Coordinates of C-alpha atoms in Angstrom, one line a residue:
X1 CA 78.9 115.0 102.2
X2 CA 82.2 116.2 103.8
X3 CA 85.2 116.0 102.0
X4 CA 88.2 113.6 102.9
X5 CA 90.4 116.5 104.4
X6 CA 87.7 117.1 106.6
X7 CA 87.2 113.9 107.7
X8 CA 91.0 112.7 108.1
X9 CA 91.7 116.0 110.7
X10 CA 88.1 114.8 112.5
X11 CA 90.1 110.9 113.1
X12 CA 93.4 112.5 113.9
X13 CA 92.2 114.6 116.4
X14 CA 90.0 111.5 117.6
X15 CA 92.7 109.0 118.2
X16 CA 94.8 111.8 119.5
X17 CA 98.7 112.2 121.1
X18 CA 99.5 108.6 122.7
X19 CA 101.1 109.6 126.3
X20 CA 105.0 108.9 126.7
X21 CA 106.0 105.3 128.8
X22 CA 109.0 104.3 129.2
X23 CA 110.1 100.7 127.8
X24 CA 112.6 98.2 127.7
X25 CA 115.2 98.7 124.5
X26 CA 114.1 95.3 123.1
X27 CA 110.3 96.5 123.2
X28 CA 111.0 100.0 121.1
X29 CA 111.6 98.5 118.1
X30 CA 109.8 101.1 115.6
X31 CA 108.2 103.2 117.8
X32 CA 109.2 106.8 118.2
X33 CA 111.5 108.3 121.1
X34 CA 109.5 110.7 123.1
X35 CA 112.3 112.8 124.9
X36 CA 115.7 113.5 124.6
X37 CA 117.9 111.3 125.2
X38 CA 121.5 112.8 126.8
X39 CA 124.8 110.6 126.5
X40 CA 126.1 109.8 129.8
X41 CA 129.3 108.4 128.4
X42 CA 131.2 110.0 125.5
X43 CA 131.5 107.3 122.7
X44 CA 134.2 106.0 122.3
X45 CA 134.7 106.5 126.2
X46 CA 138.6 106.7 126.0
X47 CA 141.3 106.6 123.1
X48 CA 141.6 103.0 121.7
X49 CA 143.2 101.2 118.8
X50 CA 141.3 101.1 115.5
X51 CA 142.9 98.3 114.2
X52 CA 145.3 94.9 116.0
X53 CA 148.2 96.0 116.1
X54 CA 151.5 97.9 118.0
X55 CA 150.8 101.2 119.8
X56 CA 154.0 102.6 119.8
X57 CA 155.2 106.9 120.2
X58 CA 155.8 108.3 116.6
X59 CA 158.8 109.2 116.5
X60 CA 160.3 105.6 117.1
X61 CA 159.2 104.5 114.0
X62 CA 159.8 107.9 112.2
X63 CA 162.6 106.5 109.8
X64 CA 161.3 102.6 109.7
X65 CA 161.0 101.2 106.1
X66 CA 160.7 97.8 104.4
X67 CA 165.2 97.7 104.2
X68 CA 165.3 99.6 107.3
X69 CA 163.1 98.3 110.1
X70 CA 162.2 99.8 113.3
X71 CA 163.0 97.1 116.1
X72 CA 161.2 97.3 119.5
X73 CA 161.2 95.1 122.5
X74 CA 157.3 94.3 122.8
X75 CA 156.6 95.2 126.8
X76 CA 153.3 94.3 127.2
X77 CA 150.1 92.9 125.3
X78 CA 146.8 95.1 125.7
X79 CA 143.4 92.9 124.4
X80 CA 140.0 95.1 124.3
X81 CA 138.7 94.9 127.7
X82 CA 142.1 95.7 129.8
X83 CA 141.8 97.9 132.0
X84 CA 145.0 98.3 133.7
X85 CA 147.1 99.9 130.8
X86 CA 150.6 99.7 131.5
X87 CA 152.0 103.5 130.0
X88 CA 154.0 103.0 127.5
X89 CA 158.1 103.9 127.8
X90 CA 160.4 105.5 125.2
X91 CA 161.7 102.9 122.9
X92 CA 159.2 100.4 123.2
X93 CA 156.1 99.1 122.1
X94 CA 152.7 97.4 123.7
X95 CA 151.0 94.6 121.2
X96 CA 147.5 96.2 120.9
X97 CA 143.8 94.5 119.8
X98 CA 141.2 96.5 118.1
X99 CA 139.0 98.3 121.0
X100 CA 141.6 98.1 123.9
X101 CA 142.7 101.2 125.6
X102 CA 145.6 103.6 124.2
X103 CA 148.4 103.3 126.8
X104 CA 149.9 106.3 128.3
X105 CA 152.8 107.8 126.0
X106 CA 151.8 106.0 123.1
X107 CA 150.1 108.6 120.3
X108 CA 150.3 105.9 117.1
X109 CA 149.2 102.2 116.4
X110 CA 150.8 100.3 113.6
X111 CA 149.3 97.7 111.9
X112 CA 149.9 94.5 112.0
X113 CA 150.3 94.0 109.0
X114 CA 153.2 95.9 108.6
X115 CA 154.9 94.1 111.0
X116 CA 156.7 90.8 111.6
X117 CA 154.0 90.5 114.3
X118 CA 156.5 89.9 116.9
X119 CA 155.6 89.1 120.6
X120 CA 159.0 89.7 122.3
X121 CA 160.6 91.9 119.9
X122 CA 159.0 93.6 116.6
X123 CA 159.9 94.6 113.5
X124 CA 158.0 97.6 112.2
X125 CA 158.7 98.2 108.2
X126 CA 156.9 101.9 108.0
X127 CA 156.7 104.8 109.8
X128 CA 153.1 105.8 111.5
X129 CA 152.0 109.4 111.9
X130 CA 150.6 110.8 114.9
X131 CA 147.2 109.8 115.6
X132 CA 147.1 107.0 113.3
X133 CA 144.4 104.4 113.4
X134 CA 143.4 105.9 117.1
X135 CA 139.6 106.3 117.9
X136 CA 139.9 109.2 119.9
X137 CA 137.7 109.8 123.0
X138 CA 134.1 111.2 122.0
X139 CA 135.0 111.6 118.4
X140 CA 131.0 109.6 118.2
X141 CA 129.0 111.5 120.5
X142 CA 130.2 113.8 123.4
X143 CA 129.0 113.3 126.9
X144 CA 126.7 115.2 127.7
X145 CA 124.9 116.3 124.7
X146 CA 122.4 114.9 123.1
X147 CA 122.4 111.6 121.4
X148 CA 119.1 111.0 120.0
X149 CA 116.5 113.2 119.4
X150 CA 112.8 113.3 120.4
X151 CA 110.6 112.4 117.8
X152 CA 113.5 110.3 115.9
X153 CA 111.9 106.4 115.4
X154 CA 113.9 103.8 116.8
X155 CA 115.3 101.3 114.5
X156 CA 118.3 98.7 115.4
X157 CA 121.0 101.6 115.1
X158 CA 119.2 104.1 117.1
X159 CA 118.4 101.5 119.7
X160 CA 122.7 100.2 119.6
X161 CA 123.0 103.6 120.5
X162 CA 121.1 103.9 122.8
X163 CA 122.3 100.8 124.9
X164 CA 126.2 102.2 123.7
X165 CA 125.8 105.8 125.9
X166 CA 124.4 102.8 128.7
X167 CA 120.1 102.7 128.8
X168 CA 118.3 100.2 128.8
X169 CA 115.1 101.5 129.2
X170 CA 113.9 104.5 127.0
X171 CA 110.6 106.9 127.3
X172 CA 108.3 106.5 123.7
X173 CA 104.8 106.8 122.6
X174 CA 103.0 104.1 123.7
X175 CA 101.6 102.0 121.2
X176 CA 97.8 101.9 121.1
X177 CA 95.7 98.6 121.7
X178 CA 93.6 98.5 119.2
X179 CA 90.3 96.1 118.4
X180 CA 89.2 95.5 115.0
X181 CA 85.7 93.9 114.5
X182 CA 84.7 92.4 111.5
X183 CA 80.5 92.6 110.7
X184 CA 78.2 90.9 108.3
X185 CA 75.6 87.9 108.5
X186 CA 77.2 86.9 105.1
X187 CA 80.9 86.5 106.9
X188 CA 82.2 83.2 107.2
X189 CA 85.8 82.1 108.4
X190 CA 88.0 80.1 106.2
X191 CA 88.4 76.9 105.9
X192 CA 84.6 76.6 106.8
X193 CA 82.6 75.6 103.6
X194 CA 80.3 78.7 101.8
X195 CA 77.2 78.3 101.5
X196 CA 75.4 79.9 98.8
X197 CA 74.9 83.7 99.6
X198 CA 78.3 83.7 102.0
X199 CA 81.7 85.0 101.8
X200 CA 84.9 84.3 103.8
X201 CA 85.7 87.2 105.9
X202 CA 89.3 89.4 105.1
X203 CA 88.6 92.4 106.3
X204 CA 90.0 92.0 109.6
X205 CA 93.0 90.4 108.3
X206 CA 94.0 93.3 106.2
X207 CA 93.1 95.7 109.2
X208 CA 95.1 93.8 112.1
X209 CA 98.0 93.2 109.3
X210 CA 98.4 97.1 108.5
X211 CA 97.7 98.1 112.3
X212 CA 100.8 95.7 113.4
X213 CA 102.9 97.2 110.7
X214 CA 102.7 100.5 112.4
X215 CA 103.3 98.9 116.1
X216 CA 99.7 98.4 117.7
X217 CA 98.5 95.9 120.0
X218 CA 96.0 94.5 118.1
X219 CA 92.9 91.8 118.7
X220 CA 90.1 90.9 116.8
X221 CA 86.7 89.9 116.7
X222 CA 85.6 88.5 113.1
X223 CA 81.9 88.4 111.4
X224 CA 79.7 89.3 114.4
X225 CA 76.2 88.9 113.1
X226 CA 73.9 91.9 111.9
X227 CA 72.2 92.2 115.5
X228 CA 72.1 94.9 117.1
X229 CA 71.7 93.4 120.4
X230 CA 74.8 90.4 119.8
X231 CA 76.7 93.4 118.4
X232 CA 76.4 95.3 121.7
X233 CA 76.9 92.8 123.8
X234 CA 80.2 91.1 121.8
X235 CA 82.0 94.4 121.5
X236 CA 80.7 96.4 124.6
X237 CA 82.3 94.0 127.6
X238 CA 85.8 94.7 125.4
X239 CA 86.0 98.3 125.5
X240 CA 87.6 98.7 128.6
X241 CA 90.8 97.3 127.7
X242 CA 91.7 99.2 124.5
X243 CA 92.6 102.5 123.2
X244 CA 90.9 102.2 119.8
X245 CA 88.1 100.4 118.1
X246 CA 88.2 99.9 114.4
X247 CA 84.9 98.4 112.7
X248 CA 84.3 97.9 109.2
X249 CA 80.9 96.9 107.8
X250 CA 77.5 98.2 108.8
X251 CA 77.5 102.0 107.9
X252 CA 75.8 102.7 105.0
X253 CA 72.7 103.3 103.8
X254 CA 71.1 99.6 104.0
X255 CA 68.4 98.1 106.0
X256 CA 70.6 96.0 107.7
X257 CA 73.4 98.2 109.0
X258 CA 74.4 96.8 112.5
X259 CA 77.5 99.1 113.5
X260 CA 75.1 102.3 112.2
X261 CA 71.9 100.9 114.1
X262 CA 74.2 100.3 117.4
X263 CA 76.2 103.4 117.7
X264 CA 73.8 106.1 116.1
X265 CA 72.8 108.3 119.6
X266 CA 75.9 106.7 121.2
X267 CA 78.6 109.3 120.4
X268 CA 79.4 108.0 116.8
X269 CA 79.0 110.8 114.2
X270 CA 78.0 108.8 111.2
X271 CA 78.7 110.6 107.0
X272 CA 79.5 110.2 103.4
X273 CA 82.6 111.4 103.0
X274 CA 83.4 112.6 99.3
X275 CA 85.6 110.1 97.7
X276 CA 85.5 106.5 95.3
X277 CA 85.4 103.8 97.3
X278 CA 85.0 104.4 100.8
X279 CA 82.2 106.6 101.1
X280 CA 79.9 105.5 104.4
X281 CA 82.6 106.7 107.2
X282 CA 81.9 107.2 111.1
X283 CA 84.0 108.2 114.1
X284 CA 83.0 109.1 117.5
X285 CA 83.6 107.8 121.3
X286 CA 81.5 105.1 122.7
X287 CA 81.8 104.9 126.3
X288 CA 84.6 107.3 125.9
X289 CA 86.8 104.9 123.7
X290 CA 87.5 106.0 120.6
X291 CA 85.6 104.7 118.0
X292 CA 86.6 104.3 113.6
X293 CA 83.6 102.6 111.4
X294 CA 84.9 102.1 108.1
X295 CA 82.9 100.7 105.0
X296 CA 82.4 97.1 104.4
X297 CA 84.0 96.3 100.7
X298 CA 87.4 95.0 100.9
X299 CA 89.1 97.5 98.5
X300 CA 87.3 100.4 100.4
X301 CA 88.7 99.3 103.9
X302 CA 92.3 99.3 102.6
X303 CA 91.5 102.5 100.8
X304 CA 89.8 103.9 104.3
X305 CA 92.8 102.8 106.2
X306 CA 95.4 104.8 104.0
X307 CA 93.4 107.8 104.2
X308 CA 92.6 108.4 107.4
X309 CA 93.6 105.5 110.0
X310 CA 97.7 105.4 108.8
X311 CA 98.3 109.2 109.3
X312 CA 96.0 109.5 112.2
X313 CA 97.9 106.9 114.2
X314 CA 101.6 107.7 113.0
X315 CA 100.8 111.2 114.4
X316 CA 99.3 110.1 117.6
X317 CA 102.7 107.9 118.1
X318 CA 105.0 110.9 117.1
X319 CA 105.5 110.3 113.8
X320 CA 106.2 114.0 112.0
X321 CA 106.2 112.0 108.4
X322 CA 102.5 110.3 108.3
X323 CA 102.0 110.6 104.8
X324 CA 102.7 108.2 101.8
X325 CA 105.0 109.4 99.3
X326 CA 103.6 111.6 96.4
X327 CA 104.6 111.8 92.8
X328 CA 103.1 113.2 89.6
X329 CA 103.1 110.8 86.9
X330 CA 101.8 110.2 82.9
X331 CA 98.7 108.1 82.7
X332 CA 99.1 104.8 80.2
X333 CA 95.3 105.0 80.0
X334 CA 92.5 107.0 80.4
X335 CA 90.6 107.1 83.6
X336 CA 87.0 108.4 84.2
X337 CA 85.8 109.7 88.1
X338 CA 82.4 111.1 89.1
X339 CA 82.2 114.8 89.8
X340 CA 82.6 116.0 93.3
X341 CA 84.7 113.0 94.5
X342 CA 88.4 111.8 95.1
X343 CA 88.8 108.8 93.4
X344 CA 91.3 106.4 94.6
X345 CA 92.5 104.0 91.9
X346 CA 94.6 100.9 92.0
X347 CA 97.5 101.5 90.2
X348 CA 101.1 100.1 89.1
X349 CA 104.1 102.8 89.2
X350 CA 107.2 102.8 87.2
X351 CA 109.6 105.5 86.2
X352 CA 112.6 104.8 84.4
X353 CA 116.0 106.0 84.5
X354 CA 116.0 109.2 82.5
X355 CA 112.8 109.5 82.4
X356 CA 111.6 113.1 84.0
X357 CA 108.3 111.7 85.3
X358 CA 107.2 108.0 85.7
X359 CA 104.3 106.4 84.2
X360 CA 100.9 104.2 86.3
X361 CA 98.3 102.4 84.4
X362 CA 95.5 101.2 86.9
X363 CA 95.3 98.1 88.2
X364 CA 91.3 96.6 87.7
X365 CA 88.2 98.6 87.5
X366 CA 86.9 101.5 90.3
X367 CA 84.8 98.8 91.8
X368 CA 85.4 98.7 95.9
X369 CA 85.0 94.4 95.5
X370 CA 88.1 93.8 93.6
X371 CA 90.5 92.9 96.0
X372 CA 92.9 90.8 93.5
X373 CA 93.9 93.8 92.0
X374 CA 95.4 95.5 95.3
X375 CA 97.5 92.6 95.3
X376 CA 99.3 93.7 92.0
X377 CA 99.2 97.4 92.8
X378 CA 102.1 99.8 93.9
X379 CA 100.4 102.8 94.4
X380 CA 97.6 104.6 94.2
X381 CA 96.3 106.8 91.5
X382 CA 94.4 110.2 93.0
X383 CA 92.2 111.8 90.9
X384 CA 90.7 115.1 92.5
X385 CA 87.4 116.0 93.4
X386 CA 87.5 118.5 89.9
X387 CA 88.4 115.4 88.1
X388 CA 85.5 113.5 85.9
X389 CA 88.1 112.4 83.2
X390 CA 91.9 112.2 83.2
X391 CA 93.3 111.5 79.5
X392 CA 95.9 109.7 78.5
X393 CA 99.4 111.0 78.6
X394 CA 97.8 113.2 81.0
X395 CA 99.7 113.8 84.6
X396 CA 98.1 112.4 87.9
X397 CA 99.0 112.1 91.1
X398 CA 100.4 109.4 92.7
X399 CA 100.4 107.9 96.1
X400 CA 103.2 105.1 96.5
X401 CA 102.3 102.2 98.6

């Protein structure tokens, strides 16, 4: 047996750095910037108004008040997008939309609001100190420096920024293309009618689902039969055109174990990794792609993915924070784990306002088959390799889905 540390740094260092392409802004949604990226406009590009109104110069207005209005003949009308600003002259003002340019000579904008809202002439019932709702130039980001930083991951406001200092391309890490095959005699896809001794297939639904979520490319191929020679030749012609293979089923110690029969001798190391569920692992290259066999039970594949598939692939696509969130918190029951293995438990997380830790009760038994449970879980509770009985009241830790 090798312990789960060990095997999570041996399928992060398989799947590896994805290399750096560069993309359109619409296709970086999530993934993870690559290089710096350097501002080659200041934001905002030049002074503008902040609000509609009347740019006018500060000290005509200096003594307006609601008895004693400041009146100005209105000279021109500037609306976001101008872009040949009259300058302004002494004794005057320029009717001015949110976003258009500060004219020349003006150094104040008055709102509307406390106006008359005059186009020929204007009444202005307050006085407006320097610099008052003016955006001034590269008060957002300066040109020249940098804007976003490598290794930031690109959600709408990184990618509006982006597009605001003017790209529309940017260099990330490429998202893998990933295949997920699904294997077992017993496998049958819904709606098709069980027979007795068969089960619908999910396990490649819950793989390509959680794959997605981190920004793969993902296809599938579901409940190929336990032959070694259909297995081969399903999954071998595929190879070529992805970065990944992710299997699940077939690894342990059975005598019907087609993933384990297939790739034993063909670069996949095959081991029992020290944990509950999820034992039977595997990883390896076969024909130099890289290669993930997880175990066959439902609850062990979702298990098996947060362990060592989610961190492995967030790192190789830049991601500095690939873990799960951990917490300590105060069991509601007792919970038993064999010696000499990290148990993974469903569990249910709460924690309360005022409350210095939360508290997790489990969510069904240890068994690897009960899937229904997952579905009402939160979290998972780790109990350590140490670990054969946790009381209750006792603190555990907690890994928050």
């Amino acid at each position: 047996m090798i312990s789960v540390d060990e095997h999570r740094s041996a399928v992060t260092e398989l799947v590896g750095t994805r290399p750096a392409v560069e993309l359109p802004l619409a296709d970086c949604a999530g993934l993870v910037l690559a290089k710096d990226v350097h501002a080659g406009v200041s934001l905002p590009p030049f002074d503008n108004s902040a609000m509609d109104g009347y740019a006018v110069r500060s000290v005509d207005v200096a003594h307006a008040s609601e008895d004693e209005p400041a009146e100005l003949p209105v000279s021109e009308d500037i609306p976001a997008g101008r872009t040949d600003i009259p300058t302004l002259l002494p004794g005057t003002a320029h009717r001015i939309m949110t976003g258009a340019p500060m004219p020349e000579g003006a150094d104040t904008v008055v709102i509307v609001e406390r106006t008359d809202g005059g186009t020929d002439t204007v009444r202005i019932f307050t006085d407006a100190a320097p610099g008052a709702h003016v955006r001034r130039t590269g008060e957002d980001v300066a040109v020249g420096t940098v804007a976003l930083k490598a290794g930031t991951v690109l959600g709408p406001a990184q990618l509006g920024l982006a597009s605001a200092v003017g790209l529309d391309r940017l260099t990330v890490h490429a998202p893998p293309r990933v295949l997920v095959v699904s294997t077992g005699t017993e496998l049958v896809l819904p709606p098709r009618k069980l027979r007795h001794g068969q089960i619908y297939e999910s396990n490649s639904v819950m793989l390509v689902a959680a794959l997605r979520a981190l920004g793969c490319e993902v296809e599938s191929v579901r409940s190929v039969a336990d032959d070694v020679d259909t297995f081969r030749a399903t999954i071998e012609p595929r190879l070529e055109g992805v970065d990944l293979v992710v299997t699940s089923g077939g690894v342990s110690a059975g005598a019907y174990e087609v993933v384990k029969d297939a790739l034993t001798g063909a670069g996949i190391t095959f081991t029992k990794v020290a944990m509950q569920p999820g034992g039977p692992q595997g990883c390896g290259r076969w024909n130099g792609v890289p290669v993930v066999t997880l175990p066959g039970n439902p609850v062990s594949v979702l298990v098996s993915f947060e362990a060592f598939l989610r961190p492995a692939i967030l790192s190789s696509l830049g991601h500095t924070g690939v873990d799960r969130r951990h917490v300590r918190a105060r069991l509601l029951e007792t919970l038993e784990s064999p010696k000499g293995k990290r148990q993974f438990r469903r569990g249910y997380y709460t924690h309360s306002e005022g409350q210095v830790t939360g508290v997790v009760g489990p969510r069904g038994g240890p068994g690897s088959h009960l899937l229904a449970a997952f579905t009402q879980a939160n979290c998972l509770i780790v109990l350590g390799e140490d670990v054969t009985e946790a009381p209750e009241g006792s603190e555990v830790d907690v890994l928050l889905l």
